[in-house]
Every structure is written in structure tokens, then in C-alpha cells.
mmCIF file of N, CA and C in Angstrom:
data_model
loop_
_atom_site.group_PDB
_atom_site.id
_atom_site.type_symbol
_atom_site.label_atom_id
_atom_site.label_comp_id
_atom_site.label_asym_id
_atom_site.label_seq_id
_atom_site.Cartn_x
_atom_site.Cartn_y
_atom_site.Cartn_z
ATOM 1 N N MET A 903 -11.161 7.081 21.865
ATOM 2 C CA MET A 903 -10.362 7.629 20.777
ATOM 3 C C MET A 903 -10.053 9.081 21.093
ATOM 4 N N ALA A 904 -8.841 9.443 20.884
ATOM 5 C CA ALA A 904 -8.418 10.842 21.126
ATOM 6 C C ALA A 904 -9.094 11.775 20.147
ATOM 7 N N ASP A 905 -9.281 13.002 20.613
ATOM 8 C CA ASP A 905 -9.892 13.995 19.737
ATOM 9 C C ASP A 905 -8.951 14.320 18.597
ATOM 10 N N ILE A 906 -9.528 14.433 17.401
ATOM 11 C CA ILE A 906 -8.777 14.811 16.223
ATOM 12 C C ILE A 906 -9.293 16.170 15.798
ATOM 13 N N ASN A 907 -8.363 17.082 15.502
ATOM 14 C CA ASN A 907 -8.829 18.411 15.086
ATOM 15 C C ASN A 907 -8.344 18.680 13.658
ATOM 16 N N PRO A 908 -8.943 19.671 12.998
ATOM 17 C CA PRO A 908 -8.600 19.949 11.615
ATOM 18 C C PRO A 908 -7.119 20.294 11.395
ATOM 19 N N ILE A 909 -6.481 20.920 12.368
ATOM 20 C CA ILE A 909 -5.064 21.265 12.222
ATOM 21 C C ILE A 909 -4.217 19.980 12.171
ATOM 22 N N ASP A 910 -4.529 19.030 13.049
ATOM 23 C CA ASP A 910 -3.803 17.745 13.020
ATOM 24 C C ASP A 910 -3.993 17.053 11.682
ATOM 25 N N LEU A 911 -5.207 17.112 11.155
ATOM 26 C CA LEU A 911 -5.486 16.480 9.875
ATOM 27 C C LEU A 911 -4.699 17.155 8.759
ATOM 28 N N GLN A 912 -4.639 18.473 8.767
ATOM 29 C CA GLN A 912 -3.861 19.196 7.751
ATOM 30 C C GLN A 912 -2.387 18.838 7.806
ATOM 31 N N LYS A 913 -1.845 18.771 9.031
ATOM 32 C CA LYS A 913 -0.434 18.396 9.178
ATOM 33 C C LYS A 913 -0.191 16.974 8.691
ATOM 34 N N ALA A 914 -1.107 16.069 9.004
ATOM 35 C CA ALA A 914 -0.957 14.667 8.623
ATOM 36 C C ALA A 914 -0.967 14.504 7.104
ATOM 37 N N LEU A 915 -1.725 15.367 6.415
ATOM 38 C CA LEU A 915 -1.867 15.222 4.963
ATOM 39 C C LEU A 915 -1.035 16.227 4.183
ATOM 40 N N LYS A 916 -0.070 16.845 4.851
ATOM 41 C CA LYS A 916 0.805 17.804 4.176
ATOM 42 C C LYS A 916 1.529 17.106 3.014
ATOM 43 N N GLY A 917 1.457 17.708 1.839
ATOM 44 C CA GLY A 917 2.107 17.159 0.659
ATOM 45 C C GLY A 917 1.211 16.210 -0.145
ATOM 46 N N ALA A 918 -0.018 16.040 0.288
ATOM 47 C CA ALA A 918 -0.936 15.153 -0.443
ATOM 48 C C ALA A 918 -1.218 15.709 -1.839
ATOM 49 N N GLU A 919 -1.319 14.817 -2.785
ATOM 50 C CA GLU A 919 -1.698 15.171 -4.140
ATOM 51 C C GLU A 919 -3.083 14.612 -4.390
ATOM 52 N N TYR A 920 -3.946 15.446 -4.936
ATOM 53 C CA TYR A 920 -5.330 15.059 -5.171
ATOM 54 C C TYR A 920 -5.602 15.067 -6.678
ATOM 55 N N PRO A 921 -6.555 14.253 -7.136
ATOM 56 C CA PRO A 921 -7.339 13.310 -6.333
ATOM 57 C C PRO A 921 -6.444 12.201 -5.751
ATOM 58 N N SER A 922 -6.923 11.655 -4.647
ATOM 59 C CA SER A 922 -6.155 10.624 -3.958
ATOM 60 C C SER A 922 -7.111 9.573 -3.414
ATOM 61 N N ASP A 923 -6.546 8.396 -3.131
ATOM 62 C CA ASP A 923 -7.371 7.345 -2.536
ATOM 63 C C ASP A 923 -7.060 7.237 -1.052
ATOM 64 N N ARG A 924 -7.942 6.585 -0.357
ATOM 65 C CA ARG A 924 -7.840 6.475 1.108
ATOM 66 C C ARG A 924 -6.519 5.862 1.549
ATOM 67 N N ASN A 925 -6.099 4.774 0.905
ATOM 68 C CA ASN A 925 -4.864 4.110 1.339
ATOM 69 C C ASN A 925 -3.638 5.006 1.183
ATOM 70 N N SER A 926 -3.585 5.794 0.117
ATOM 71 C CA SER A 926 -2.484 6.718 -0.087
ATOM 72 C C SER A 926 -2.449 7.774 1.028
ATOM 73 N N LEU A 927 -3.607 8.242 1.400
ATOM 74 C CA LEU A 927 -3.684 9.256 2.466
ATOM 75 C C LEU A 927 -3.277 8.662 3.814
ATOM 76 N N VAL A 928 -3.659 7.419 4.056
ATOM 77 C CA VAL A 928 -3.263 6.744 5.305
ATOM 78 C C VAL A 928 -1.751 6.616 5.383
ATOM 79 N N GLU A 929 -1.147 6.188 4.273
ATOM 80 C CA GLU A 929 0.326 6.025 4.252
ATOM 81 C C GLU A 929 1.025 7.373 4.411
ATOM 82 N N LEU A 930 0.505 8.416 3.784
ATOM 83 C CA LEU A 930 1.083 9.745 3.919
ATOM 84 C C LEU A 930 0.984 10.222 5.364
ATOM 85 N N ALA A 931 -0.165 10.025 5.982
ATOM 86 C CA ALA A 931 -0.340 10.430 7.371
ATOM 87 C C ALA A 931 0.687 9.724 8.283
ATOM 88 N N LYS A 932 0.920 8.444 8.045
ATOM 89 C CA LYS A 932 1.925 7.691 8.822
ATOM 90 C C LYS A 932 3.303 8.311 8.630
ATOM 91 N N ARG A 933 3.666 8.593 7.369
ATOM 92 C CA ARG A 933 5.004 9.159 7.091
ATOM 93 C C ARG A 933 5.135 10.541 7.714
ATOM 94 N N ASN A 934 4.031 11.274 7.815
ATOM 95 C CA ASN A 934 4.058 12.618 8.390
ATOM 96 C C ASN A 934 3.961 12.611 9.913
ATOM 97 N N GLY A 935 3.962 11.426 10.512
ATOM 98 C CA GLY A 935 3.978 11.323 11.973
ATOM 99 C C GLY A 935 2.644 11.518 12.663
ATOM 100 N N ALA A 936 1.556 11.257 11.968
ATOM 101 C CA ALA A 936 0.235 11.416 12.564
ATOM 102 C C ALA A 936 0.034 10.429 13.693
ATOM 103 N N GLY A 937 -0.770 10.804 14.650
ATOM 104 C CA GLY A 937 -1.095 9.907 15.760
ATOM 105 C C GLY A 937 -1.924 8.738 15.275
ATOM 106 N N GLN A 938 -1.885 7.659 16.040
ATOM 107 C CA GLN A 938 -2.583 6.444 15.648
ATOM 108 C C GLN A 938 -4.078 6.640 15.507
ATOM 109 N N SER A 939 -4.664 7.468 16.366
ATOM 110 C CA SER A 939 -6.119 7.682 16.271
ATOM 111 C C SER A 939 -6.491 8.337 14.964
ATOM 112 N N LEU A 940 -5.684 9.273 14.484
ATOM 113 C CA LEU A 940 -5.954 9.922 13.214
ATOM 114 C C LEU A 940 -5.762 8.939 12.059
ATOM 115 N N VAL A 941 -4.717 8.152 12.112
ATOM 116 C CA VAL A 941 -4.464 7.137 11.073
ATOM 117 C C VAL A 941 -5.640 6.156 11.038
ATOM 118 N N ASP A 942 -6.083 5.714 12.193
ATOM 119 C CA ASP A 942 -7.209 4.792 12.267
ATOM 120 C C ASP A 942 -8.491 5.401 11.699
ATOM 121 N N ARG A 943 -8.706 6.667 12.004
ATOM 122 C CA ARG A 943 -9.897 7.351 11.492
ATOM 123 C C ARG A 943 -9.871 7.389 9.971
ATOM 124 N N LEU A 944 -8.733 7.769 9.405
ATOM 125 C CA LEU A 944 -8.612 7.805 7.943
ATOM 126 C C LEU A 944 -8.811 6.399 7.345
ATOM 127 N N ALA A 945 -8.180 5.408 7.958
ATOM 128 C CA ALA A 945 -8.259 4.045 7.444
ATOM 129 C C ALA A 945 -9.688 3.524 7.483
ATOM 130 N N GLY A 946 -10.479 4.008 8.428
ATOM 131 C CA GLY A 946 -11.840 3.516 8.594
ATOM 132 C C GLY A 946 -12.896 4.272 7.807
ATOM 133 N N LEU A 947 -12.497 5.247 7.012
ATOM 134 C CA LEU A 947 -13.481 5.996 6.232
ATOM 135 C C LEU A 947 -14.132 5.115 5.178
ATOM 136 N N ASP A 948 -15.431 5.337 4.950
ATOM 137 C CA ASP A 948 -16.147 4.594 3.935
ATOM 138 C C ASP A 948 -15.759 5.047 2.534
ATOM 139 N N GLN A 949 -15.521 6.328 2.402
ATOM 140 C CA GLN A 949 -15.169 6.888 1.096
ATOM 141 C C GLN A 949 -13.764 6.456 0.705
ATOM 142 N N ASP A 950 -13.570 6.113 -0.579
ATOM 143 C CA ASP A 950 -12.271 5.627 -1.026
ATOM 144 C C ASP A 950 -11.499 6.639 -1.863
ATOM 145 N N ARG A 951 -12.185 7.607 -2.465
ATOM 146 C CA ARG A 951 -11.527 8.590 -3.343
ATOM 147 C C ARG A 951 -11.867 10.000 -2.866
ATOM 148 N N PHE A 952 -10.852 10.847 -2.868
ATOM 149 C CA PHE A 952 -11.017 12.213 -2.385
ATOM 150 C C PHE A 952 -10.475 13.164 -3.448
ATOM 151 N N GLU A 953 -11.296 14.141 -3.811
ATOM 152 C CA GLU A 953 -10.929 15.106 -4.852
ATOM 153 C C GLU A 953 -10.041 16.233 -4.309
ATOM 154 N N GLY A 954 -10.084 16.440 -3.000
ATOM 155 C CA GLY A 954 -9.294 17.510 -2.404
ATOM 156 C C GLY A 954 -9.391 17.454 -0.895
ATOM 157 N N PRO A 955 -8.661 18.342 -0.221
ATOM 158 C CA PRO A 955 -8.657 18.312 1.242
ATOM 159 C C PRO A 955 -10.038 18.569 1.855
ATOM 160 N N ASP A 956 -10.888 19.313 1.171
ATOM 161 C CA ASP A 956 -12.237 19.534 1.694
ATOM 162 C C ASP A 956 -13.030 18.246 1.771
ATOM 163 N N ASP A 957 -12.834 17.375 0.790
ATOM 164 C CA ASP A 957 -13.499 16.056 0.822
ATOM 165 C C ASP A 957 -13.054 15.252 2.037
ATOM 166 N N VAL A 958 -11.754 15.315 2.339
ATOM 167 C CA VAL A 958 -11.239 14.557 3.481
ATOM 168 C C VAL A 958 -11.824 15.146 4.781
ATOM 169 N N GLN A 959 -11.823 16.460 4.888
ATOM 170 C CA GLN A 959 -12.365 17.106 6.087
ATOM 171 C C GLN A 959 -13.813 16.687 6.316
ATOM 172 N N LYS A 960 -14.604 16.705 5.257
ATOM 173 C CA LYS A 960 -16.037 16.324 5.358
ATOM 174 C C LYS A 960 -16.166 14.886 5.814
ATOM 175 N N ALA A 961 -15.353 13.991 5.243
ATOM 176 C CA ALA A 961 -15.455 12.581 5.593
ATOM 177 C C ALA A 961 -15.027 12.327 7.044
ATOM 178 N N VAL A 962 -14.022 13.031 7.506
ATOM 179 C CA VAL A 962 -13.512 12.794 8.874
ATOM 180 C C VAL A 962 -14.419 13.456 9.923
ATOM 181 N N PHE A 963 -14.836 14.704 9.649
ATOM 182 C CA PHE A 963 -15.577 15.455 10.651
ATOM 183 C C PHE A 963 -17.072 15.547 10.414
ATOM 184 N N GLY A 964 -17.537 15.024 9.297
ATOM 185 C CA GLY A 964 -18.973 15.019 9.027
ATOM 186 C C GLY A 964 -19.480 16.223 8.448
#
């Protein structure tokens, strides 16, 4: 899997409205042209609801 960095994640989720669910964030990332590895990482998260971008960062990067 390609390395994913916080900048790529921010770009992928540009325009996100929170709170948000995982599927909405996955679809937004696709529309924003995110790479497949980032989309797959978001889709595979255990957490389903995110209160803000910090929640997403924690879930993706630990």
C-alpha cells in the first residue's frame, strides 16, 4: 500500500461537512480525486462516525 500522508488526506476531504459518516467521506475522497490507497484506507476504517477532521486523522494514522 502506498504511503498516505496528512496533506493527501486533507486534500481528499476538502469540503467535508462534520459530523460525517465513513461512507460519505469515502465518496467525497473519490470525487476529490484521492488515490485508491487512500480511498481503501478510509473505506476500511472501523469507526463509522467522525465529529471532525481530527477524528479522521486519528483513525487513519493512529
